[in-house]
Coordinates of C-alpha atoms in Angstrom, one line a residue:
Chain L
M1 CA 30.6 12.2 -22.1
K2 CA 29.0 15.4 -20.6
F3 CA 31.7 17.6 -22.1
C4 CA 31.2 16.3 -25.6
T5 CA 27.5 17.0 -25.6
V6 CA 28.1 20.4 -24.1
K7 CA 30.4 21.4 -26.9
Q8 CA 27.9 20.1 -29.5
Y9 CA 25.2 22.1 -27.7
F10 CA 27.1 25.4 -28.0
D11 CA 28.0 24.7 -31.6
D12 CA 24.3 24.1 -32.5
E13 CA 23.1 27.5 -33.9
N14 CA 19.5 27.2 -32.7
N15 CA 20.6 27.2 -29.1
N16 CA 22.6 30.4 -29.2
N17 CA 19.8 32.4 -27.6
V18 CA 19.6 30.3 -24.5
T19 CA 23.3 29.7 -24.1
N20 CA 23.7 32.4 -21.5
G21 CA 21.0 31.2 -19.2
I22 CA 22.3 27.7 -19.5
A23 CA 25.9 28.7 -18.9
T24 CA 25.0 30.5 -15.7
T25 CA 22.7 27.9 -14.3
V26 CA 23.0 24.4 -15.7
I27 CA 26.8 24.1 -16.1
P28 CA 27.7 25.1 -12.6
L29 CA 25.0 22.7 -11.3
P30 CA 27.3 19.6 -10.9
N31 CA 29.7 21.5 -8.7
K32 CA 26.8 23.0 -6.7
H33 CA 25.3 19.6 -6.4
L34 CA 28.5 18.0 -5.1
K35 CA 28.8 20.8 -2.5
I36 CA 25.3 20.5 -1.4
K37 CA 24.9 16.7 -1.6
A38 CA 25.6 16.3 2.1
N39 CA 23.1 18.9 3.1
N40 CA 19.4 18.4 2.2
K41 CA 18.3 21.6 3.8
E42 CA 20.6 23.7 1.6
M43 CA 19.3 21.9 -1.5
E44 CA 15.8 22.8 -0.5
Q45 CA 16.8 26.4 -0.1
Y46 CA 18.5 26.4 -3.4
E47 CA 15.3 24.9 -4.9
Q48 CA 13.2 27.7 -3.3
E49 CA 15.6 30.4 -4.7
L50 CA 15.5 28.8 -8.1
L51 CA 11.7 28.9 -8.1
R52 CA 11.6 32.6 -7.1
N53 CA 14.3 33.8 -9.5
V54 CA 13.5 31.7 -12.5
M55 CA 10.3 32.2 -14.4
P56 CA 8.5 29.1 -15.7
Q57 CA 9.6 29.8 -19.2
E58 CA 13.2 29.8 -18.1
L59 CA 12.6 26.6 -16.2
T60 CA 11.4 25.0 -19.4
K61 CA 14.6 26.0 -21.2
L62 CA 16.6 24.6 -18.4
I63 CA 14.8 21.4 -18.4
L64 CA 15.1 21.1 -22.2
A65 CA 18.8 21.8 -21.9
A66 CA 19.3 19.2 -19.2
N67 CA 17.3 16.7 -21.3
Y68 CA 19.4 17.4 -24.4
L69 CA 22.6 17.1 -22.5
N70 CA 21.4 13.9 -21.0
F71 CA 22.3 15.4 -17.7
K72 CA 20.4 13.1 -15.4
E73 CA 21.0 14.8 -12.0
A74 CA 20.0 18.2 -13.3
L75 CA 16.9 16.8 -15.0
D76 CA 15.9 15.0 -11.9
F77 CA 16.4 18.2 -9.8
F78 CA 14.4 20.4 -12.2
C79 CA 11.5 17.9 -12.5
R80 CA 11.3 17.5 -8.8
T81 CA 11.3 21.3 -8.4
V82 CA 8.4 21.7 -10.9
A83 CA 6.5 18.8 -9.3
N84 CA 6.8 20.5 -5.8
A85 CA 5.7 23.8 -7.3
I86 CA 2.5 22.5 -8.8
Q87 CA 1.7 19.8 -6.3
N88 CA -1.2 21.3 -4.4
K89 CA -2.2 23.9 -6.9
S90 CA -5.4 24.4 -8.8
V91 CA -6.0 23.3 -12.4
D92 CA -5.8 26.9 -13.6
Y93 CA -2.5 27.5 -11.9
V94 CA -1.0 24.4 -13.5
R95 CA -2.3 25.5 -16.9
K96 CA -0.7 28.9 -16.6
F97 CA 2.5 27.4 -15.3
F98 CA 2.9 25.3 -18.5
G99 CA 1.3 27.8 -20.8
L100 CA -1.5 25.3 -21.7
E101 CA -5.1 26.0 -22.5
S102 CA -8.2 23.8 -21.9
D103 CA -9.4 22.1 -25.0
F104 CA -12.3 20.3 -23.5
E105 CA -15.8 20.6 -24.9
P106 CA -18.0 23.0 -22.8
G107 CA -19.4 21.0 -19.9
E108 CA -16.9 18.1 -20.3
E109 CA -14.5 19.7 -17.8
E110 CA -17.3 20.4 -15.3
K111 CA -18.3 16.8 -15.5
L112 CA -14.8 15.7 -14.7
C113 CA -14.5 18.1 -11.8
K114 CA -17.8 16.9 -10.4
E115 CA -16.9 13.2 -10.7
F116 CA -13.7 13.7 -8.9
A117 CA -14.8 16.4 -6.5
W118 CA -12.9 14.8 -3.6
S119 CA -9.6 15.6 -5.3
F120 CA -10.3 19.3 -5.3
E121 CA -10.6 19.5 -1.5
G122 CA -7.8 21.3 0.3
V123 CA -6.2 22.8 -2.9
D124 CA -4.1 25.9 -2.4
E125 CA -5.7 29.3 -3.2
D126 CA -4.3 30.8 -6.5
Chain S
M1 CA 5.6 26.1 -22.7
S2 CA 4.5 22.6 -22.6
D3 CA 4.4 22.6 -26.5
Y4 CA 8.2 22.3 -26.3
L5 CA 8.4 19.8 -23.5
P6 CA 8.7 16.2 -24.8
N7 CA 6.3 13.6 -23.3
E8 CA 9.0 11.8 -21.4
V9 CA 9.8 15.0 -19.6
I10 CA 6.2 15.7 -18.7
I11 CA 6.0 12.1 -17.4
D12 CA 9.2 12.7 -15.4
I13 CA 7.5 15.6 -13.7
L14 CA 4.0 14.2 -13.2
K15 CA 5.2 10.8 -11.9
R16 CA 6.3 12.6 -8.8
L17 CA 2.9 13.9 -7.9
P18 CA 0.5 12.3 -5.4
A19 CA -2.6 10.6 -6.8
D20 CA -5.0 13.4 -5.9
S21 CA -2.9 16.0 -7.8
L22 CA -2.8 13.7 -10.8
I23 CA -6.6 13.3 -10.8
R24 CA -6.8 17.1 -10.9
C25 CA -4.1 17.3 -13.6
R26 CA -6.3 15.2 -15.9
C27 CA -8.6 18.3 -16.1
V28 CA -5.8 20.5 -17.4
C29 CA -6.3 19.5 -21.1
K30 CA -7.2 16.5 -23.3
S31 CA -3.6 15.4 -23.9
W32 CA -2.8 15.3 -20.2
Y33 CA -6.1 13.5 -19.5
S34 CA -5.0 10.7 -22.0
L35 CA -1.4 10.7 -20.8
I36 CA -2.2 10.2 -17.1
S37 CA -4.6 7.4 -18.0
T38 CA -2.2 5.3 -20.0
P39 CA -0.9 2.0 -18.6
H40 CA 2.6 3.3 -19.3
F41 CA 2.1 6.3 -17.0
I42 CA 0.3 4.3 -14.3
T43 CA 3.3 1.8 -14.2
T44 CA 5.9 4.6 -14.3
H45 CA 4.1 6.4 -11.4
L46 CA 3.8 3.2 -9.4
N47 CA 7.5 2.2 -9.9
F48 CA 8.6 5.7 -8.8
N49 CA 6.6 5.3 -5.6
L50 CA 8.0 1.8 -5.0
S51 CA 11.5 3.1 -5.4
K52 CA 11.2 5.8 -2.7
P53 CA 13.5 5.6 0.3
K54 CA 12.2 3.4 3.1
T55 CA 11.7 6.4 5.4
Q56 CA 8.7 7.3 3.2
H57 CA 7.1 3.9 3.2
Q58 CA 3.6 3.5 4.6
L59 CA 1.5 0.9 6.4
L60 CA -2.2 0.4 5.9
F61 CA -4.1 -0.5 9.1
C62 CA -7.6 -1.7 9.3
H63 CA -9.8 -2.4 12.4
Y64 CA -13.4 -2.4 13.4
D65 CA -14.3 0.6 15.6
H66 CA -17.0 -0.4 18.1
N67 CA -17.7 3.2 19.1
L68 CA -18.4 4.3 15.6
D69 CA -19.7 0.9 14.5
K70 CA -17.7 0.7 11.3
H71 CA -14.4 -0.4 9.8
R72 CA -11.7 2.2 9.8
I73 CA -8.8 2.2 7.4
T74 CA -5.8 4.3 8.2
L75 CA -2.3 5.0 6.9
H76 CA 0.7 5.1 9.2
S77 CA 4.5 5.5 8.9
S78 CA 6.0 2.1 8.5
N79 CA 8.8 3.0 10.8
D80 CA 6.7 3.9 13.8
P81 CA 3.0 3.5 13.1
F82 CA 1.9 4.0 16.8
P83 CA 4.4 6.4 18.3
R84 CA 4.9 6.2 22.1
N85 CA 4.5 10.0 22.5
H86 CA 1.2 10.0 20.6
F87 CA -0.8 10.8 23.7
S88 CA 1.8 12.5 25.9
K89 CA 2.7 15.2 23.4
Y90 CA -0.7 16.8 24.0
L91 CA 0.2 17.3 27.7
N92 CA 1.4 20.7 29.0
Y93 CA 4.6 19.9 30.9
S94 CA 4.6 23.2 32.7
D95 CA 1.3 22.3 34.2
P96 CA 1.8 21.9 38.0
A97 CA -0.5 18.9 38.0
I98 CA 1.5 17.2 35.3
H99 CA 2.4 14.2 37.5
M100 CA -1.2 13.4 38.1
R101 CA -2.0 13.9 34.5
L102 CA 0.7 11.3 33.5
L103 CA -0.5 8.8 36.0
C104 CA -4.1 9.1 34.8
L105 CA -3.1 9.3 31.1
D106 CA -4.2 5.7 30.3
L107 CA -7.7 6.2 31.8
E108 CA -8.0 9.6 30.1
V109 CA -7.1 8.1 26.8
E110 CA -9.5 5.2 27.1
D111 CA -12.3 7.7 28.0
K112 CA -11.6 9.8 25.0
G113 CA -11.8 6.8 22.6
G114 CA -8.2 5.6 22.3
F115 CA -5.5 6.1 19.7
F116 CA -7.7 7.4 16.9
A117 CA -9.4 10.0 19.0
Y118 CA -6.1 12.0 18.8
P119 CA -5.8 13.3 15.3
S120 CA -2.1 13.1 14.4
D121 CA 0.3 10.3 13.3
F122 CA -2.2 8.8 10.9
V123 CA -4.3 9.6 7.9
E124 CA -7.8 8.1 7.6
L125 CA -9.0 6.8 4.3
D126 CA -12.5 7.5 3.2
C127 CA -14.4 4.2 3.0
S128 CA -17.9 5.6 3.2
Y129 CA -18.8 5.1 -0.4
E130 CA -20.3 2.2 -2.4
P131 CA -19.5 -0.6 -2.7
I132 CA -16.8 -0.8 -0.1
N133 CA -18.8 0.4 2.8
Q134 CA -20.4 -3.0 3.2
I135 CA -17.2 -5.0 3.0
S136 CA -15.8 -6.7 6.1
T137 CA -12.6 -8.5 5.2
I138 CA -9.4 -7.6 3.4
V139 CA -8.0 -10.5 1.4
G140 CA -4.8 -8.8 0.4
S141 CA -3.2 -5.8 -1.2
S142 CA -0.7 -5.2 -4.0
N143 CA 0.6 -2.0 -5.6
G144 CA -2.0 0.1 -3.8
L145 CA -4.9 -2.1 -4.9
L146 CA -6.9 -3.8 -2.1
C147 CA -9.0 -6.9 -2.5
L148 CA -12.0 -7.0 -0.2
T149 CA -14.6 -9.6 0.5
H150 CA -17.8 -10.0 2.4
R151 CA -19.9 -13.1 3.1
Y152 CA -23.6 -13.0 3.5
R153 CA -26.4 -15.5 3.4
N154 CA -29.0 -15.5 0.8
D155 CA -31.8 -18.2 1.3
S156 CA -29.9 -21.4 1.5
Q157 CA -26.7 -20.2 -0.1
Y158 CA -23.6 -18.3 1.0
Q159 CA -22.8 -15.5 -1.3
Y160 CA -19.5 -13.8 -1.4
L161 CA -19.1 -10.2 -2.5
Y162 CA -15.7 -9.2 -3.9
V163 CA -14.4 -5.7 -4.5
L164 CA -11.2 -4.3 -5.8
W165 CA -10.4 -0.9 -4.3
N166 CA -7.8 1.7 -4.8
P167 CA -8.1 4.2 -2.0
S168 CA -5.7 6.7 -3.6
I169 CA -8.1 7.4 -6.4
H170 CA -11.3 6.7 -4.6
K171 CA -12.2 4.0 -7.1
A172 CA -13.7 0.6 -6.4
I173 CA -15.1 -2.1 -8.8
S174 CA -17.4 -5.0 -7.8
L175 CA -16.3 -8.3 -9.2
P176 CA -18.8 -10.6 -10.9
V177 CA -20.2 -13.5 -8.8
P178 CA -18.0 -16.7 -9.0
D179 CA -19.4 -19.8 -10.6
L180 CA -19.2 -22.1 -7.6
R181 CA -22.4 -21.8 -5.6
L182 CA -22.0 -22.6 -1.9
N183 CA -25.0 -24.4 -0.4
S184 CA -25.1 -23.4 3.2
I185 CA -26.3 -26.8 4.3
R186 CA -23.1 -28.5 3.3
H187 CA -19.8 -28.0 5.1
Y188 CA -17.0 -26.3 3.3
A189 CA -13.7 -24.5 3.9
L190 CA -12.8 -21.5 1.8
S191 CA -9.7 -19.4 1.6
H192 CA -8.4 -16.7 -0.7
G193 CA -5.2 -15.3 -2.1
F194 CA -4.5 -12.0 -4.0
G195 CA -1.5 -10.7 -5.8
Y196 CA 0.1 -9.0 -8.8
D197 CA 1.5 -10.9 -11.8
P198 CA 4.2 -8.9 -13.5
A199 CA 4.5 -11.2 -16.5
T200 CA 1.0 -10.3 -17.6
D201 CA 0.7 -7.0 -15.7
D202 CA -2.4 -8.4 -14.1
Y203 CA -4.0 -8.6 -10.7
K204 CA -5.4 -12.1 -9.7
L205 CA -7.7 -13.4 -7.0
V206 CA -7.7 -17.1 -6.2
R207 CA -10.4 -19.0 -4.3
V208 CA -9.7 -22.4 -2.8
V209 CA -12.8 -24.3 -1.7
Y210 CA -13.1 -27.7 0.0
V211 CA -16.6 -29.0 -0.1
D212 CA -17.8 -31.5 2.6
G213 CA -14.3 -32.2 3.8
S214 CA -13.1 -33.5 0.4
V215 CA -9.3 -33.7 0.1
L216 CA -9.2 -32.1 -3.4
P217 CA -10.5 -28.5 -3.6
Q218 CA -12.3 -26.5 -6.3
V219 CA -10.0 -23.7 -7.4
E220 CA -11.3 -20.6 -9.1
M221 CA -9.5 -17.5 -10.3
Y222 CA -10.4 -14.0 -11.2
T223 CA -8.1 -11.7 -13.1
L224 CA -8.6 -8.0 -13.6
R225 CA -7.7 -8.1 -17.3
S226 CA -10.2 -10.9 -18.1
G227 CA -12.9 -9.3 -15.8
G228 CA -14.2 -12.8 -15.0
W229 CA -13.8 -16.0 -13.1
R230 CA -12.6 -19.4 -14.4
Y231 CA -12.0 -22.8 -12.8
L232 CA -8.4 -23.8 -12.7
T233 CA -7.6 -27.2 -14.1
A234 CA -4.3 -27.2 -12.3
Y235 CA -4.1 -29.9 -9.8
G236 CA -5.3 -28.4 -6.5
P237 CA -3.4 -29.1 -3.3
A238 CA -4.3 -32.4 -1.7
N239 CA -4.1 -30.8 1.6
V240 CA -6.6 -29.0 3.7
I241 CA -6.5 -25.3 4.0
A242 CA -8.8 -24.6 6.9
D243 CA -11.8 -22.2 6.5
L244 CA -10.8 -18.5 6.4
T245 CA -7.0 -19.2 6.5
L246 CA -5.1 -16.0 6.1
S247 CA -2.7 -15.9 3.1
V248 CA 0.4 -13.8 2.4
F249 CA 1.7 -12.9 -1.0
M250 CA 5.4 -12.6 -1.7
N251 CA 7.8 -13.5 -4.5
G252 CA 4.8 -13.8 -6.8
V253 CA 3.4 -16.6 -4.7
V254 CA 0.4 -17.0 -2.4
H255 CA 1.1 -18.8 0.8
W256 CA -1.3 -20.6 3.2
L257 CA -0.6 -22.8 6.3
A258 CA -2.3 -26.1 5.7
Q259 CA -2.5 -29.7 7.0
T260 CA -1.9 -32.9 5.0
P261 CA -3.5 -36.0 6.3
N262 CA -0.9 -38.7 5.8
G263 CA -3.3 -41.6 5.7
E264 CA -2.4 -43.1 9.1
G265 CA -4.5 -40.7 11.1
N266 CA -1.7 -38.2 11.6
I267 CA -1.3 -34.9 10.0
R268 CA 1.6 -33.0 8.6
N269 CA 1.7 -29.2 8.8
V270 CA 2.9 -27.7 5.5
I271 CA 2.8 -24.3 3.7
V272 CA 0.7 -24.6 0.5
V273 CA 1.9 -22.2 -2.2
F274 CA 0.2 -21.0 -5.4
D275 CA 2.4 -19.4 -8.1
I276 CA 0.2 -16.6 -9.5
G277 CA 2.0 -16.4 -12.8
H278 CA 2.3 -20.1 -13.7
E279 CA -0.9 -20.9 -11.9
V280 CA 0.4 -24.0 -10.2
F281 CA 0.4 -25.3 -6.6
D282 CA 3.4 -26.5 -4.6
E283 CA 4.5 -26.9 -1.0
I284 CA 7.1 -25.5 1.3
S285 CA 7.9 -27.4 4.5
V286 CA 7.6 -25.9 7.9
P287 CA 10.4 -26.3 10.5
K288 CA 10.9 -30.0 11.4
S289 CA 9.9 -29.5 15.0
L290 CA 6.6 -28.0 14.0
E291 CA 5.7 -30.5 11.3
G292 CA 3.8 -33.1 13.3
M293 CA 2.1 -30.8 15.9
E294 CA -1.6 -31.5 16.1
H295 CA -2.7 -28.0 16.7
L296 CA 0.1 -25.7 15.5
N297 CA -1.7 -22.4 16.3
M298 CA 0.4 -20.4 13.8
E299 CA -0.2 -18.6 10.5
V300 CA 2.1 -17.3 7.7
A301 CA 3.4 -13.8 7.7
V302 CA 6.1 -11.7 6.1
V303 CA 8.9 -10.3 8.3
D304 CA 11.5 -8.0 6.7
G305 CA 10.8 -9.5 3.3
L306 CA 11.2 -13.1 4.6
L307 CA 8.5 -15.8 4.8
A308 CA 7.6 -16.3 8.5
L309 CA 5.4 -18.3 10.8
V310 CA 3.8 -16.3 13.6
P311 CA 1.6 -17.2 16.6
C312 CA -2.2 -17.4 15.9
N313 CA -3.9 -18.8 19.0
G314 CA -7.4 -18.1 17.8
N315 CA -10.2 -16.9 20.1
E316 CA -10.6 -17.8 23.7
W317 CA -13.5 -20.2 23.0
E318 CA -11.9 -22.1 20.2
L319 CA -8.3 -22.5 21.4
E320 CA -7.0 -26.1 21.0
G321 CA -3.6 -27.5 21.8
E322 CA -0.6 -25.5 23.2
E323 CA -0.4 -21.8 22.7
S324 CA 2.3 -20.6 20.3
Y325 CA 4.6 -17.7 21.1
S326 CA 7.5 -18.0 18.7
I327 CA 8.3 -16.1 15.5
W328 CA 10.1 -18.2 12.9
V329 CA 11.6 -16.9 9.6
M330 CA 12.8 -18.7 6.5
R331 CA 16.2 -17.0 5.9
E332 CA 16.6 -18.6 2.5
Y333 CA 13.3 -18.8 0.6
G334 CA 12.4 -22.5 -0.1
V335 CA 15.3 -23.9 1.9
V336 CA 13.8 -25.9 4.8
E337 CA 17.1 -25.9 6.8
S338 CA 17.1 -22.1 6.9
W339 CA 14.1 -21.9 9.2
T340 CA 15.2 -20.0 12.2
K341 CA 13.4 -19.1 15.4
L342 CA 13.8 -15.4 15.8
F343 CA 12.4 -14.8 19.3
D344 CA 9.5 -15.6 21.6
I345 CA 6.9 -13.0 22.3
D346 CA 6.4 -12.5 26.0
V347 CA 3.2 -10.6 26.7
G348 CA 1.8 -13.1 29.2
V349 CA -0.8 -15.7 28.6
G350 CA -3.5 -14.9 26.1
L351 CA -1.6 -13.8 23.0
R352 CA -4.2 -14.2 20.2
R353 CA -2.6 -13.0 17.0
V354 CA 0.4 -11.3 15.5
V355 CA -0.9 -8.5 13.3
G356 CA 2.4 -7.2 11.9
F357 CA 5.9 -5.8 12.2
T358 CA 7.2 -2.2 12.1
K359 CA 10.4 -1.2 10.4
N360 CA 12.0 -0.3 13.8
G361 CA 11.7 -4.0 14.9
E362 CA 8.6 -4.0 17.0
V363 CA 5.8 -6.6 16.8
L364 CA 2.2 -5.7 16.9
V365 CA 0.1 -8.3 18.7
I366 CA -3.5 -8.8 19.9
K367 CA -4.1 -9.8 23.5
G368 CA -7.5 -9.5 25.2
G369 CA -9.0 -7.6 22.2
K370 CA -6.3 -5.0 22.5
L371 CA -3.5 -4.1 20.1
L372 CA -0.1 -4.1 21.8
S373 CA 3.3 -3.2 20.6
Y374 CA 6.1 -5.6 21.7
E375 CA 9.8 -4.7 21.6
P376 CA 11.7 -8.1 21.4
S377 CA 15.1 -7.0 22.9
S378 CA 13.9 -5.0 25.8
Q379 CA 10.6 -7.0 26.1
E380 CA 8.8 -3.7 26.6
I381 CA 5.1 -3.5 25.9
F382 CA 3.4 -0.4 24.7
N383 CA -0.4 0.0 24.7
P384 CA -1.6 2.4 21.9
H385 CA -5.2 1.9 23.1
I386 CA -6.8 0.3 20.1
R387 CA -9.4 -2.3 20.7
S388 CA -11.4 -4.5 18.4
R389 CA -12.4 -8.0 17.5
T390 CA -9.3 -10.1 17.1
E391 CA -10.0 -11.1 13.5
S392 CA -10.8 -7.6 12.3
F393 CA -7.2 -6.3 12.5
Y394 CA -5.2 -6.0 9.3
L395 CA -1.8 -4.5 8.6
N396 CA 0.2 -4.5 5.4
T397 CA 2.5 -2.3 3.5
Y398 CA 0.9 0.3 1.2
V399 CA 1.9 2.4 -1.8
E400 CA 0.0 5.1 -3.6
S401 CA -0.9 4.2 -7.2
L402 CA -3.3 4.9 -10.0
V403 CA -4.1 1.2 -10.6
L404 CA -7.8 0.9 -11.7
L405 CA -7.8 4.4 -13.2
N406 CA -8.2 3.2 -16.7
V407 CA -10.6 0.3 -15.9
A408 CA -14.2 0.8 -16.8
D409 CA -16.6 1.3 -13.9
G410 CA -18.9 -1.5 -12.8
E411 CA -17.9 -5.0 -13.9

């Protein structure tokens, strides 16, 4: 089933631009996964490398590709990587990571931060 | 970037975050604020946590700390909540006086204040805020939501305060006062049960009250969705569940150990059950050999996912009948013949209660106001130096969740 969707993906014109990135990273993933499956430490290192070498924008494309290909293991892996990356980070960091902007009314955000002040303790420095 | 990411993917990422990160993520933008507060996300996040491997499961432990004069609620690994090297790992083994240090370790630990004076191996939950700081008893917990109660006397009535609390999101709501007023002059027996009903995605608290020794009780129920109490017209159990009987919740059912008077002056011990979804009472028999015992001195528990009966010999001044030391489990739920005695606990005379079980097979018991860890096969006893009132100890499985996040504050 994976092979059919991959072919369809490459045929789809809109995705031509991202084909290269996907080809080098997503497609080899199952092999890599199988090789590393036994060794959690290696997987963690691979995760770290991925984070360093791949910018958030690339990561989105990888996630979208994995989602489109219905490639569960890759999607799981990427989502876990992103979750670990943003886990103890500040609200600003998370915004920048996802390319989001605050659309709260002035003062609304402050109110929220104050109400949940306890959750802001121990957050990593940006 | 997130413009392109479909909602299911954002959910797939966020569901993996701990509760405090998610509370912060609500401040990222309006759509994330809404997304994280939806029942769908709350359920997805909970189910993800429930499906984590057993090595990551946690236990919630509560006890009353006499030194600090307050209840303390802590989270521990469910595999080894009170590790044996908890104290000795602070020792310097190249110290020439190490042998003396080891011999005096017990005394040194007691002096310092016991297990919780050494900061690692547990996480303390903040319970300093209203309204939970006045609460004394945990009724039960389900999906990261704790149900607490406290009894106080107001003129000639006994009042019960009830609170639902999710420590992961630092949120607690006070429940409205139940209808049934309890006049302190009359004699009554009151017990509780708390659990989650998946059919209605609702959390329910049930209250069973026998007034003046009557055989039929008044039964009231509170549900989180309705926000209020109502009397149950379901036929209450014609047994007597003694005052303050501990309950366990499993398989969608609340269980209490009770006695049925059989009309000839004898009693029959039985487990009364309340199905929280169908809201009906029923019975499960205890092992035949225990059925007619006048003072059974046991209470219900859960061991490895099985319904169990464990020793509960009460306090020194109210002990009646023979002391109990055996752990029984019901290997097949509801099948009386499947009751099996697992083992006897040998910690000497004076075993008061069984508080819980660890995933590595040890039993946590109370003897002489102290918590002890008992290993059944080797019969080894380990003292983690935790002291409190016998009835103040509570241990149960715990999972982080966002339950209560989208419930309005107050009642």
